[in-house]
Every structure is written in structure tokens, then in C-alpha cells.
Short mmCIF file of C-alpha atoms and ligand atoms in Angstrom, two decimals:
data_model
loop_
_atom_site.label_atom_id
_atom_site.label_comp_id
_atom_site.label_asym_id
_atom_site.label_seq_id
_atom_site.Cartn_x
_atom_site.Cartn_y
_atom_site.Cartn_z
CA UNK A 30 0.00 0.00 0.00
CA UNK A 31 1.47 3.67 -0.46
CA UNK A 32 2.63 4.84 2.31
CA UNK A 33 2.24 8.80 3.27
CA UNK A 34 4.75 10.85 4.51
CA UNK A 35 4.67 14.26 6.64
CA UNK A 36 7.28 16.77 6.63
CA UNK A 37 8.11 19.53 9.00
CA UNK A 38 10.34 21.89 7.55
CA UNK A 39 9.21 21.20 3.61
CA UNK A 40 10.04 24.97 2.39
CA UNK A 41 13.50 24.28 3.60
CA UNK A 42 16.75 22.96 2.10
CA UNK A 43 16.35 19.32 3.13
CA UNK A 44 12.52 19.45 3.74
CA UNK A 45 12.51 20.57 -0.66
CA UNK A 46 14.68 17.23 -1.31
CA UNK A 47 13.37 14.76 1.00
CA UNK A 48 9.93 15.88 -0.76
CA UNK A 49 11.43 15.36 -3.92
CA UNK A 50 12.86 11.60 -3.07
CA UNK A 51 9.71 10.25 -0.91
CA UNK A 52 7.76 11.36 -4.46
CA UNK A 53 10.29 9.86 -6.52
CA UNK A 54 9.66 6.94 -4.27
CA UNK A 55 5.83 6.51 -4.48
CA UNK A 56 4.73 8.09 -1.24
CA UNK A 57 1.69 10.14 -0.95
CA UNK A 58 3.77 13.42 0.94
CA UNK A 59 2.30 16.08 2.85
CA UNK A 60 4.46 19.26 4.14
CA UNK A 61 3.49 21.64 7.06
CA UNK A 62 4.00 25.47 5.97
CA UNK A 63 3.34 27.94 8.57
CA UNK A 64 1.52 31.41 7.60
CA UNK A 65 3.79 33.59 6.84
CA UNK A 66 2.83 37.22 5.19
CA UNK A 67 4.71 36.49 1.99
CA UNK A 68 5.15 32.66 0.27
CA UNK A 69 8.24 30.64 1.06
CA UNK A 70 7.50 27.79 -1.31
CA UNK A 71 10.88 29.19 -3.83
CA UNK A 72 12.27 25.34 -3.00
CA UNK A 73 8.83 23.74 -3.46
CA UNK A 74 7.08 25.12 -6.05
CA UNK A 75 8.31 22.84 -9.12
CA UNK A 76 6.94 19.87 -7.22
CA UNK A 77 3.39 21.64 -7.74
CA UNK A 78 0.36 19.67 -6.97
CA UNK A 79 1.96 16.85 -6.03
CA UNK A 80 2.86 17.42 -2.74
CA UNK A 81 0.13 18.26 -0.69
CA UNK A 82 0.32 21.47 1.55
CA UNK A 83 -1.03 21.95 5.45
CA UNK A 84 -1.14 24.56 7.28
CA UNK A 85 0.64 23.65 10.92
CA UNK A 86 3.37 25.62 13.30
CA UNK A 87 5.91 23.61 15.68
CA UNK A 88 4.50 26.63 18.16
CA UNK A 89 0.15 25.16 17.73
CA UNK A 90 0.47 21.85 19.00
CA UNK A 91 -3.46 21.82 18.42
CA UNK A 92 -2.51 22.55 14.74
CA UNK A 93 0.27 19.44 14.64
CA UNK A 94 -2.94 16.65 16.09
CA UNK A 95 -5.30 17.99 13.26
CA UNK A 96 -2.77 17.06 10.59
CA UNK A 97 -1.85 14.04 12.38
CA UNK A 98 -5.49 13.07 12.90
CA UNK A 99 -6.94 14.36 9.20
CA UNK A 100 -3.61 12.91 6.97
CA UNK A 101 -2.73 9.76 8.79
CA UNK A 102 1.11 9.51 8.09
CA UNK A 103 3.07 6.38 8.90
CA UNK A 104 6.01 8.54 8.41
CA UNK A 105 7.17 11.76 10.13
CA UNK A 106 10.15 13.48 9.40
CA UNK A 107 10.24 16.60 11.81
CA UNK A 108 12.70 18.84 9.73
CA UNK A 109 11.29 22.10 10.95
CA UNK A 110 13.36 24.51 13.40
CA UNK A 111 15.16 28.24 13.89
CA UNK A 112 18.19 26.63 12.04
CA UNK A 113 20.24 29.32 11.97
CA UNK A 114 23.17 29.56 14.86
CA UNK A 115 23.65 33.50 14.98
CA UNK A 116 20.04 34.12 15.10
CA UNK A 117 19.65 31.71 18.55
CA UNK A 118 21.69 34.20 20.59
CA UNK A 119 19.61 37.10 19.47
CA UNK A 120 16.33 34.52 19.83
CA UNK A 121 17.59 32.30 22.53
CA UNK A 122 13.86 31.49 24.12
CA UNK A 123 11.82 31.55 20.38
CA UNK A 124 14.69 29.06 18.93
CA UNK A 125 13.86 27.35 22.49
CA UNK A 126 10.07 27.28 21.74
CA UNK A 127 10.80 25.81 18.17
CA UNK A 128 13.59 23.80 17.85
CA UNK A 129 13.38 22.22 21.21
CA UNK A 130 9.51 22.40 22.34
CA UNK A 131 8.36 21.59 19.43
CA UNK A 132 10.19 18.39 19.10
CA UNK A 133 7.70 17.62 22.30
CA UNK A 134 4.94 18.96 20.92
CA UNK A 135 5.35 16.69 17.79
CA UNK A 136 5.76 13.86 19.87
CA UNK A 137 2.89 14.30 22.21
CA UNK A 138 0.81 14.42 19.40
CA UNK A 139 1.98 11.68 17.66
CA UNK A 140 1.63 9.63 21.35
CA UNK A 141 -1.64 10.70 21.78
CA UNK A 142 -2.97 10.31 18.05
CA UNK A 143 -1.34 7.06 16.56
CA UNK A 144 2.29 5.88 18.42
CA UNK A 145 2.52 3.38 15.53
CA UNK A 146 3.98 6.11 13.44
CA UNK A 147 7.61 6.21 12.89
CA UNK A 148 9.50 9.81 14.32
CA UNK A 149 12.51 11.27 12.40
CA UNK A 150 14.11 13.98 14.78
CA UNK A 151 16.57 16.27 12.76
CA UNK A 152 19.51 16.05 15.04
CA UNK A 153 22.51 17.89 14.57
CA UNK A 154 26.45 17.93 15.08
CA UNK A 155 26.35 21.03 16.72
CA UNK A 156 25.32 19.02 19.92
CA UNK A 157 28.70 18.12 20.16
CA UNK A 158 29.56 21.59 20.32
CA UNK A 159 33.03 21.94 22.11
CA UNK A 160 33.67 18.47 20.78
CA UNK A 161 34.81 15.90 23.48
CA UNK A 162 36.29 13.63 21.12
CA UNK A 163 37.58 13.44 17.57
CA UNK A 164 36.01 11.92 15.03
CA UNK A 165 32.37 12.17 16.65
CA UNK A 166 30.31 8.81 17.06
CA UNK A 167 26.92 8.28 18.29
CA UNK A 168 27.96 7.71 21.71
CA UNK A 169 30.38 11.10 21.88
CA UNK A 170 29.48 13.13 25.18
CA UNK A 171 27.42 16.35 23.91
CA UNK A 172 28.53 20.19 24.92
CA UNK A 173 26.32 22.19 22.91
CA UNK A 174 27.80 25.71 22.40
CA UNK A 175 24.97 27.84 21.43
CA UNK A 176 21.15 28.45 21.90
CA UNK A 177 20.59 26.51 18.73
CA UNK A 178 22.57 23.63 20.20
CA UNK A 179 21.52 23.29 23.26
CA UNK A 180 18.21 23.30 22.09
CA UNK A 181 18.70 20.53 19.67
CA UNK A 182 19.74 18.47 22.43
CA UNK A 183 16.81 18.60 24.17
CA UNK A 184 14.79 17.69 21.18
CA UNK A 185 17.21 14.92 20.67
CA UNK A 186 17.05 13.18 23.91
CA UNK A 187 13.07 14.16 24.37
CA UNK A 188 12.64 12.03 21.17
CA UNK A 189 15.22 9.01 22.57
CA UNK A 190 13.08 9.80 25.68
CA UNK A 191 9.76 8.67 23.92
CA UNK A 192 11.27 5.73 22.50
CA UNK A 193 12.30 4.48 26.11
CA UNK A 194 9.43 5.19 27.75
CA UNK A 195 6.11 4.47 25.28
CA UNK A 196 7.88 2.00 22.99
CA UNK A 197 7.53 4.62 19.85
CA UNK A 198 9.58 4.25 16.62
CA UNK A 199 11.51 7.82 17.16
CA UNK A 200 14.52 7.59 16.29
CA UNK A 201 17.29 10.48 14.87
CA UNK A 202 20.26 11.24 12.18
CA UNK A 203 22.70 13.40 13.80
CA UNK A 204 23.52 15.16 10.58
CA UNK A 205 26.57 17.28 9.73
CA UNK A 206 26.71 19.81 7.35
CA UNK A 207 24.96 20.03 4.65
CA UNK A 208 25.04 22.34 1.33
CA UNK A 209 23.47 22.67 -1.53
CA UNK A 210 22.52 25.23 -4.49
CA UNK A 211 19.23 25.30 -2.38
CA UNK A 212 20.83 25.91 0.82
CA UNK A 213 19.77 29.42 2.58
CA UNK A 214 21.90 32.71 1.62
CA UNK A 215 23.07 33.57 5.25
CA UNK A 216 25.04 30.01 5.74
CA UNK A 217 28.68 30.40 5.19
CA UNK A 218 28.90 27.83 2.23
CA UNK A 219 26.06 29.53 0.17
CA UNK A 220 27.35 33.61 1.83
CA UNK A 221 30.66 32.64 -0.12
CA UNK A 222 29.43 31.20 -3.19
CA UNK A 223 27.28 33.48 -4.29
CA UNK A 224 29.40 36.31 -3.47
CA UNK A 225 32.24 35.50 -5.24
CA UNK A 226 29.66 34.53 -8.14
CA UNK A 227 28.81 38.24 -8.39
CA UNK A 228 32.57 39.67 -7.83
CA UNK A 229 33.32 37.50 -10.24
CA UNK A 230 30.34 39.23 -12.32
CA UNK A 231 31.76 42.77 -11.49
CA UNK A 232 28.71 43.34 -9.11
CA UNK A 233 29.82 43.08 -5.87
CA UNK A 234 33.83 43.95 -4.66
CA UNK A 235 34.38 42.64 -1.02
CA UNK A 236 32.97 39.59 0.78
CA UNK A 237 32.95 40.38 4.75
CA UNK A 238 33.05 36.93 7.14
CA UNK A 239 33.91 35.92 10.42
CA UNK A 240 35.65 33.25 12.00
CA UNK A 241 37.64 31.28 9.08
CA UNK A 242 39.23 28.92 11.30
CA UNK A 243 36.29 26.63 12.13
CA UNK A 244 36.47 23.28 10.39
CA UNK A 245 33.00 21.49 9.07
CA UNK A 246 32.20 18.37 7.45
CA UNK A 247 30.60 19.66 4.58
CA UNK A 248 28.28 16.97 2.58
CA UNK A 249 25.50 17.15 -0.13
CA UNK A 250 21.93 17.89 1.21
CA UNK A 251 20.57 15.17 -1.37
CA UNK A 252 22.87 12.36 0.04
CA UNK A 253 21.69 13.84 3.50
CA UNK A 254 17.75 13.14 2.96
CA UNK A 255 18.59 9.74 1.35
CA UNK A 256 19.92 8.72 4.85
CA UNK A 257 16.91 10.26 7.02
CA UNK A 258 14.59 7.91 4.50
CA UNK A 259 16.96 4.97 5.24
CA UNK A 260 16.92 5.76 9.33
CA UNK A 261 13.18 5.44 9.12
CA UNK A 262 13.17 2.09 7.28
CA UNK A 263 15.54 -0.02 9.99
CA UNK A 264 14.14 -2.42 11.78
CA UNK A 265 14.35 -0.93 15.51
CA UNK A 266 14.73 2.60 15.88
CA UNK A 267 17.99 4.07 16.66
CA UNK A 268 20.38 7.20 16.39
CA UNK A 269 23.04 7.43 13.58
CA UNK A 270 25.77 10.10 13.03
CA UNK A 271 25.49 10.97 8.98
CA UNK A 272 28.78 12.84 7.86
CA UNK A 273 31.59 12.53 5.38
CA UNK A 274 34.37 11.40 7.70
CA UNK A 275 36.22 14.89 6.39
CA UNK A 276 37.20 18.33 7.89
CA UNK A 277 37.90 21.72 6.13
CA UNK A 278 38.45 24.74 7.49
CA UNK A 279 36.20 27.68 6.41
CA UNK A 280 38.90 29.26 5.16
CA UNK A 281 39.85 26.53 2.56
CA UNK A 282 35.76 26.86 1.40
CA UNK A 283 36.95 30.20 0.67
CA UNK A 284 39.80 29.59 -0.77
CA UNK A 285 38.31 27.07 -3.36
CA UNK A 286 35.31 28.54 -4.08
CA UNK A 287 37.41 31.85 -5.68
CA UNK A 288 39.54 30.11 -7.23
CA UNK A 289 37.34 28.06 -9.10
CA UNK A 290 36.14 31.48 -10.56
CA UNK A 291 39.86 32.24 -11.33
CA UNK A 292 39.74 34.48 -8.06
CA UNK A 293 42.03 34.96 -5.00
CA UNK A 294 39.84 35.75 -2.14
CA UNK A 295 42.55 37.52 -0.29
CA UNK A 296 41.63 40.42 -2.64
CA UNK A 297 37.89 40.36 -2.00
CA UNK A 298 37.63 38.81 1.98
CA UNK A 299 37.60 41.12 4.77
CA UNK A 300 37.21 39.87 8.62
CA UNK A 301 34.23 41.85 10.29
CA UNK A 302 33.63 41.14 14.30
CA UNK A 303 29.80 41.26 13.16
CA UNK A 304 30.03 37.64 11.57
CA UNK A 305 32.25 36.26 14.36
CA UNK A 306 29.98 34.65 17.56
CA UNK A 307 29.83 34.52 21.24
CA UNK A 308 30.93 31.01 21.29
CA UNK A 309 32.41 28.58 18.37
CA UNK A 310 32.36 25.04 17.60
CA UNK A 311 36.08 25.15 16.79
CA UNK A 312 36.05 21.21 14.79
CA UNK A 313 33.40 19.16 13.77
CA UNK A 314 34.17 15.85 11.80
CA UNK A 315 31.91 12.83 12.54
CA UNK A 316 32.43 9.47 11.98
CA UNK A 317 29.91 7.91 10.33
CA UNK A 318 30.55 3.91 10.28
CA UNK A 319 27.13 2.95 12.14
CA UNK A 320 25.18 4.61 8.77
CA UNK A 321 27.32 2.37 6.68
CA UNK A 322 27.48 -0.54 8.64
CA UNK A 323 23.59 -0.88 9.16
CA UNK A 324 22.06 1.09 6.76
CA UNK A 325 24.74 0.85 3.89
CA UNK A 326 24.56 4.41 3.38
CA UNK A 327 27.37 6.39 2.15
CA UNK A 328 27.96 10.46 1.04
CA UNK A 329 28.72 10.00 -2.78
CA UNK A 330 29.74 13.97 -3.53
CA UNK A 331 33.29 15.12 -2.33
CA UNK A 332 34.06 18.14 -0.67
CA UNK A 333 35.61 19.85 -4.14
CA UNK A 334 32.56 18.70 -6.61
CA UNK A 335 30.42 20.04 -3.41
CA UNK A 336 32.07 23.68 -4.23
CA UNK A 337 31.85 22.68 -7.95
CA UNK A 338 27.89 22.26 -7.78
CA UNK A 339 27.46 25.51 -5.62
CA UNK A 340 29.70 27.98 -7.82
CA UNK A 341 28.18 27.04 -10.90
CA UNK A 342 24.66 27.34 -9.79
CA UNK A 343 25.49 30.28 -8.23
CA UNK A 344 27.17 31.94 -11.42
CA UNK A 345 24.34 31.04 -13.14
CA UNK A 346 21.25 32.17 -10.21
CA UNK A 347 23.95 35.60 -10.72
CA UNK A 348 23.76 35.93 -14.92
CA UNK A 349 19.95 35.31 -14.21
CA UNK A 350 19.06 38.24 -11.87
CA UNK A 351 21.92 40.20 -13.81
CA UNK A 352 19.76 39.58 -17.03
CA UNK A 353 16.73 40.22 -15.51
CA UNK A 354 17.79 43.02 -14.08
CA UNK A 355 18.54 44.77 -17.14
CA UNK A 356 14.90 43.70 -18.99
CA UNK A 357 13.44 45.77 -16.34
CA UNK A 358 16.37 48.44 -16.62
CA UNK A 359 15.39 48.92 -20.29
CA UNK A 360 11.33 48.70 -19.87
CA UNK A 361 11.44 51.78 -17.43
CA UNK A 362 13.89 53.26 -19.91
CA UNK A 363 11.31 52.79 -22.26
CA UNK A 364 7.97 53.87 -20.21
P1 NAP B 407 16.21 25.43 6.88
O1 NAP B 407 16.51 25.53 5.42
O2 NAP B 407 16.54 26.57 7.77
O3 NAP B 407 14.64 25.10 7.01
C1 NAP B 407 13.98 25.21 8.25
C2 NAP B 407 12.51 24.93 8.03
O4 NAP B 407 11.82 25.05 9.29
C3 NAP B 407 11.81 25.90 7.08
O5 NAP B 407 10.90 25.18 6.28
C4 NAP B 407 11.05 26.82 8.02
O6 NAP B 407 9.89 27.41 7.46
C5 NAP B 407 10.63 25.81 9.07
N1 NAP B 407 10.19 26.41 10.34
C6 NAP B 407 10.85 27.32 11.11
N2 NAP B 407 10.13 27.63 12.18
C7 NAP B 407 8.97 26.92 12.11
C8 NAP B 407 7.82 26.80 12.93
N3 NAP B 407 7.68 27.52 14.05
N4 NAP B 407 6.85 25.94 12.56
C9 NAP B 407 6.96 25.24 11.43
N5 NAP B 407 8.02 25.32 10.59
C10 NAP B 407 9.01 26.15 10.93
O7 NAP B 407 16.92 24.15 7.50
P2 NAP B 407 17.63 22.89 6.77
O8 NAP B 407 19.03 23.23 6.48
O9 NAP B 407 16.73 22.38 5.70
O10 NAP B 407 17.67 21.86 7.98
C11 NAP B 407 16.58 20.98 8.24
C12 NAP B 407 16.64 20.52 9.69
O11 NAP B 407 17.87 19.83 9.90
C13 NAP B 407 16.62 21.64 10.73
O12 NAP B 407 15.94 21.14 11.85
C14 NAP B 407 18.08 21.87 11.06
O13 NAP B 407 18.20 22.41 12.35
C15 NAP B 407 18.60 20.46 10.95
N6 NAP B 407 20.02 20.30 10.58
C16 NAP B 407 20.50 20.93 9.46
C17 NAP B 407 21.82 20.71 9.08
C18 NAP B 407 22.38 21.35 7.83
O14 NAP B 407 23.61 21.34 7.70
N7 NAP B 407 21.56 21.85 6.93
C19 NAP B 407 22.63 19.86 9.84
C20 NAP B 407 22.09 19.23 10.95
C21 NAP B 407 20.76 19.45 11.30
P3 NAP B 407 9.94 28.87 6.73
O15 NAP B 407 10.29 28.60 5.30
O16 NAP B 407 8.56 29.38 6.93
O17 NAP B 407 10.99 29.69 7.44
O1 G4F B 408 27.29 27.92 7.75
P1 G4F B 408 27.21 28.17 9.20
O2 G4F B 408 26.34 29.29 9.64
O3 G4F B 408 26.76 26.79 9.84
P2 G4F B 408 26.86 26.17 11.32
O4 G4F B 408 26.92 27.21 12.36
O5 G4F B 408 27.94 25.14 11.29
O6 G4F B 408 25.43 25.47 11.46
C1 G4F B 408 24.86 24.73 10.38
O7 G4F B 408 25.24 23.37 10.51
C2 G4F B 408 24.74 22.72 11.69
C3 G4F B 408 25.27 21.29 11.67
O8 G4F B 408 26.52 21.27 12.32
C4 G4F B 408 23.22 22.78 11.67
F1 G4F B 408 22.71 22.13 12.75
C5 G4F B 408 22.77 24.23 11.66
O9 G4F B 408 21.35 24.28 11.58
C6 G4F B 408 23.35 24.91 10.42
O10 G4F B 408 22.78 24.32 9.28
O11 G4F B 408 28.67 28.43 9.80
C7 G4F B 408 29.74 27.56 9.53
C8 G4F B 408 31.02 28.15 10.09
C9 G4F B 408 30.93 28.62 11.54
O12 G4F B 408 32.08 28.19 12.23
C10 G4F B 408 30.93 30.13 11.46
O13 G4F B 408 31.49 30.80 12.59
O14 G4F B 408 31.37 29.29 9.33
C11 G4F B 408 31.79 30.32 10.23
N1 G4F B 408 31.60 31.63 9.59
C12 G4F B 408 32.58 32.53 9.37
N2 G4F B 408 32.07 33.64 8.83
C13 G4F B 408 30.43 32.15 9.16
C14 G4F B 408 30.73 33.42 8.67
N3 G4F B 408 29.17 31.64 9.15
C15 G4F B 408 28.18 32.43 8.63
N4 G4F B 408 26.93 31.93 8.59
N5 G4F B 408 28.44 33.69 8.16
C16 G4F B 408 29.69 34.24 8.16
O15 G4F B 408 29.89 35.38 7.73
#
């Protein structure tokens, strides 16, 4: 029988892919869009009709039962949160309210409505935080460093927490980085690609960033959703770290992405205070054997045809708003 799928999160990066691959897949998929006053569906609008849209908020557990109780999912993959590191120091109790809280108000409702349905949680490796051990496993102490991250790791053990105690399939990927063409503008992969895709255009002349010391694991958002699918198809429910195994300094994202535009970025980069954060996670490299071991999944794009895909979706996103840019140029020339 098809089996339906709901998605938290679907207007984001990995919500838009997962979509894409539980469709590809033959599931009937439903994503939760909050009201916003303008439409965020820029990721989700070539899927069209068929995914079907709800209208839900992590913050209205009331609104997360009716969905529950009206589309029946036997999958949920709870993708929504305030993702965004900086912005949980500035909106330490509202990232609190989303990110963690809601994680509980999910599973409540999913408890109270049907507890047969199988829970994703979207961990993340900034639990680990001020890492306690290098690589980072499953079982590596956590030390969040930031609102976001501390958050997270209440959602993360509220959802092992439900498995424990009620029996429920809930089980999490503790995901590393992940980048894409689709990923948000603000993050430092997709800040640096599309910047030096419009120096490189003559439209922009200095890039300004913070700390370019950190080291990620940087991976490919579609590999990423691949292994949330495969977490929610094992037989028990568990967690499992999904990362490349590799570390790179922000500075070496910089360094590449210029110079695959025939750039040096020492020209063009310029350290601003604004961009650097209360507190860093300094190194973050997971190791990701368990995925492979019991779920046989594996990253399949490197870290340099990672850059590749970015910069040349970026250059062309950049000759696309340059174009249209000048259409509209000429028609008021014209009128
Ligand atoms: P993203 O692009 O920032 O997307 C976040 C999504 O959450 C958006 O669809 C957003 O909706 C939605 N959202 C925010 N607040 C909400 C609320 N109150 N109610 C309902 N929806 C709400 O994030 P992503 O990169 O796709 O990441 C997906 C998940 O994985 C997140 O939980 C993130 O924390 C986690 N994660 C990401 C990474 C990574 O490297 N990307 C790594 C580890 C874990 P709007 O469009 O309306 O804003
Ligand atoms: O791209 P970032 O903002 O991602 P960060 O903080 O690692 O968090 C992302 O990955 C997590 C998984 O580990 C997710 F859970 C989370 O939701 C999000 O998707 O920053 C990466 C690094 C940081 O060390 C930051 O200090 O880049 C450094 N950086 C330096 N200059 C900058 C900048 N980051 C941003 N966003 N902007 C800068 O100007």
C-alpha cells in the first residue's frame, strides 16, 4: 500500500529534497507550511500539486494533532526549526520554543494520536559543540555551544526519551553539514558562493566573514535526505551520526570557491567582528561507520565537486538576476 509521509520543515533545504525523493519513491507526501505574510514555497514550487500542503506551526500543537489526525502519516520526518546559529543568541527562548519544544509537541501528538507512526528527529552535530572527542560517534558526550545547540539536544534526547518510555519508533540522524545550491543565503557555504559569483560578475567587490578557522564536514543535502529515509526504514529505531568522515576549514571553502572562478579571495575577503559569535564550535568531523554498517549508506559527492555544484549554480542564479535586471532596466527606460 502507499505509504504517506509528513514533513516539518518542507520549504526548507532538506525538507525541498526529502519531498522530492519520498515522491520519486511513491509516497503520498504532505508538508506543514506555517503562515507567513509572503510565500516561502521558492524550494517547493516545481513539485506543484503533487505534494500536498497543510497549514501547521511547531508553536500550535493543536494545529500538529489535526494534521496528524486528518492525513494519517506512517512517516514523520520533523525537519522544521530556527536553524540558523547566529540568530539563537539574538532569539535564545523563540529558537527554544521551536527547535526544542516543538520536538515535544510533535511527539505528544503523535503519542496521543497514533504511536505506531515512525519519528525522524533532525539532530545535529552542533550538539557536540566543544567536541569531546575526535572523530564524533553516536555515543560522543554532547557540549552544545549555542542556543541553537543546546536546544537541539533537548529535542534529541526528548525524542530518545519517547522511545524508552512508550515504545515509539523515534529515532534520529545526527547530521553534519549540509550544502546545496538550495541551501539558505546567510550560511557560510552559500554567503561565499554566491558572493564571489557576483565579484566575479563585477557586481559586488568585497565579501565580509567571520571566524575562518572553524572546520565542518561539509556533505551534499541530497545524500543527507537519502539517509533520514533509510533511518526510518531499519528495523528498531535508533540514532546514527550521517557525515563525510572529512574536515575543512572555512577558510579553505573560501579559498576554493574563488579560485574556481579564477579568483584569490585575499583580494575580495575582509574579517568583520559582526560575523564572528559569542561562542564557536572550533572542529566538527563525525564518523559515520554505524550509517554504513547498518544502513549501507554512504555520502557520494566530495568536498571539491560540493564547491563545484554551488559555484556554478550560483554563477548562473547571478547571470539570471543580472539579465533580468537589465529587462526591467530597459522597460522603465522605455515607459
Ligand atoms: P532550513 O533551510 O533553515 O529550514 C527550516 C525549516 O523550518 C523551514 O521550512 C522553516 O519554514 C521551518 N520552520 C521554522 N520555524 C517553524 C515553525 N515555528 N513551525 C513550522 N516550521 C518552521 O533548514 P535545513 O538546512 O533544511 O535543515 C533541516 C533541519 O535539519 C533543521 O531542523 C536543522 O536544524 C537540521 N540540521 C540541518 C543541518 C544542515 O547542515 N543543513 C545539519 C544538521 C541538522 P519557513 O520557510 O517558513 O521559514
Ligand atoms: O554555515 P554556518 O552558519 O553553519 P553552522 O553554524 O555550522 O550550522 C549549520 O550546521 C549545523 C550542523 O553542524 C546545523 F545544525 C545548523 O542548523 C546549520 O545548518 O557556519 C559555519 C562556520 C561557523 O564556524 C561560522 O562561525 O562558518 C563560520 N563563519 C565565518 N564567517 C560564518 C561566517 N558563518 C556564517 N553563517 N556567516 C559568516 O559570515
Amino acid at each position: 500500500m502507499r505509504k504517506t509521509a509528513f514533513i516539518t520543515g518542507v520549504t526548507g533545504q532538506d525538507g525541498s529534497y526529502l519531498a522530492e525523493l519520498l515522491l520519486a519513491k511513491g509516497y503520498r507526501v504532505v508538508g506543514m507550511i506555517r503562515r507567513t505574510s509572503t510565500v516561502p514555497t521558492e524550494r517547493i514550487y516545481h513539485l506543484g500539486e503533487t505534494l500536498e500542503i497543510v497549514s501547521g506551526d511547531l508553536l500550535d500543537e493543536k494545529s500538529l494533532r489535526h494534521i496528524l489526525e486528518t492525513c494519517q502519516p506512517d512517516e514523520v520526518y520533523n525537519l522544521a526549526a530556527q536553524s540558523f546559529v547566529p540568530e539563537s543568541w539574538t532569539q535564545a527562548v523563540l529558537t527554544g520554543e521551536i527547535t526544542g519544544l516543538g520536538v515535544t509537541r510533535m511527539l505528544n501528538a503523535i503519542h496521543d494520536v497514533n504511536p505506531h507512526i515512525r519519528f525522524y528527529q533532525a539532530s545535529t552535530s552542533e550538539m557536540f559543540g566543544k567536541a569531546q572527542e575526535v572523530p564524533q560517534n553516536e555515543r560522543t558526550p554532547l557540549y552544545p555551544r549555542s542556543p541553537y545547540g543546546a536546544a537541539k539536544v533537548y529535542g534529541h534526547w526528548m525524542t530518545i526519551n519517547f522511545r524508552e518510555s512508550y515504545g515509539m519508533f523515534a529515532a534520529t540522524g545526527i547530521l553534519f553539514n549540509h550544502e546545496s545550491p538550495r541551501r539558505g543565503m546567510e550560511f557560510l557555504t552559500r554567503k561565499v558562493t554566491y558572493a564571489a559569483a557576483r565579484i566575479a560578475a563585477g557586481l559586488q567587490t568585497e565579501l565580509r566573514l567571520g571566524n575562518m578557522d572553524a572546520q565542518r564536514d561539509w556533505g551534499y543535502a541530497p545524500d543527507y535526505v537519502e539517509g533520514m529515509w533509510r533511518i526510518l526504514q531499519a528495523d528498531e529505531p535508533s540514532d546514527y551520526v550521517l557525515a563525510t568522515g572529512e574536515t575543512h576549514s572555512v577558510r579553505e571553502w573560501v579559498e576554493k570557491s574563488f579560485r574556481a572562478l579564477g579568483l584569490d579571495y585575499k583580494d575580495y575577503v575582509v574579517t568583520d567582528p559582526r560575523f564572528v559569535r559569542p561562542a564557536e564550535v572550533d572542529l566538527l568531523v563525525g564518523d559515520p561507520c554505524k550509517a554504513h554498517n547498518l544502513l549501507d549508506w554512504k555520502p557520494t559527492v566530495t568536498f571539491d565537486q560540493l564547491i563545484a555544484i554551488m559555484v556554478e549554480a550560483d554563477k548562473a542564479l547571478v547571470a539570471e538576476q543580472e539579465a533580468t535586471r537589465q529587462v526591467i532596466a530597459k522597460l522603465r527606460s522605455i515607459h
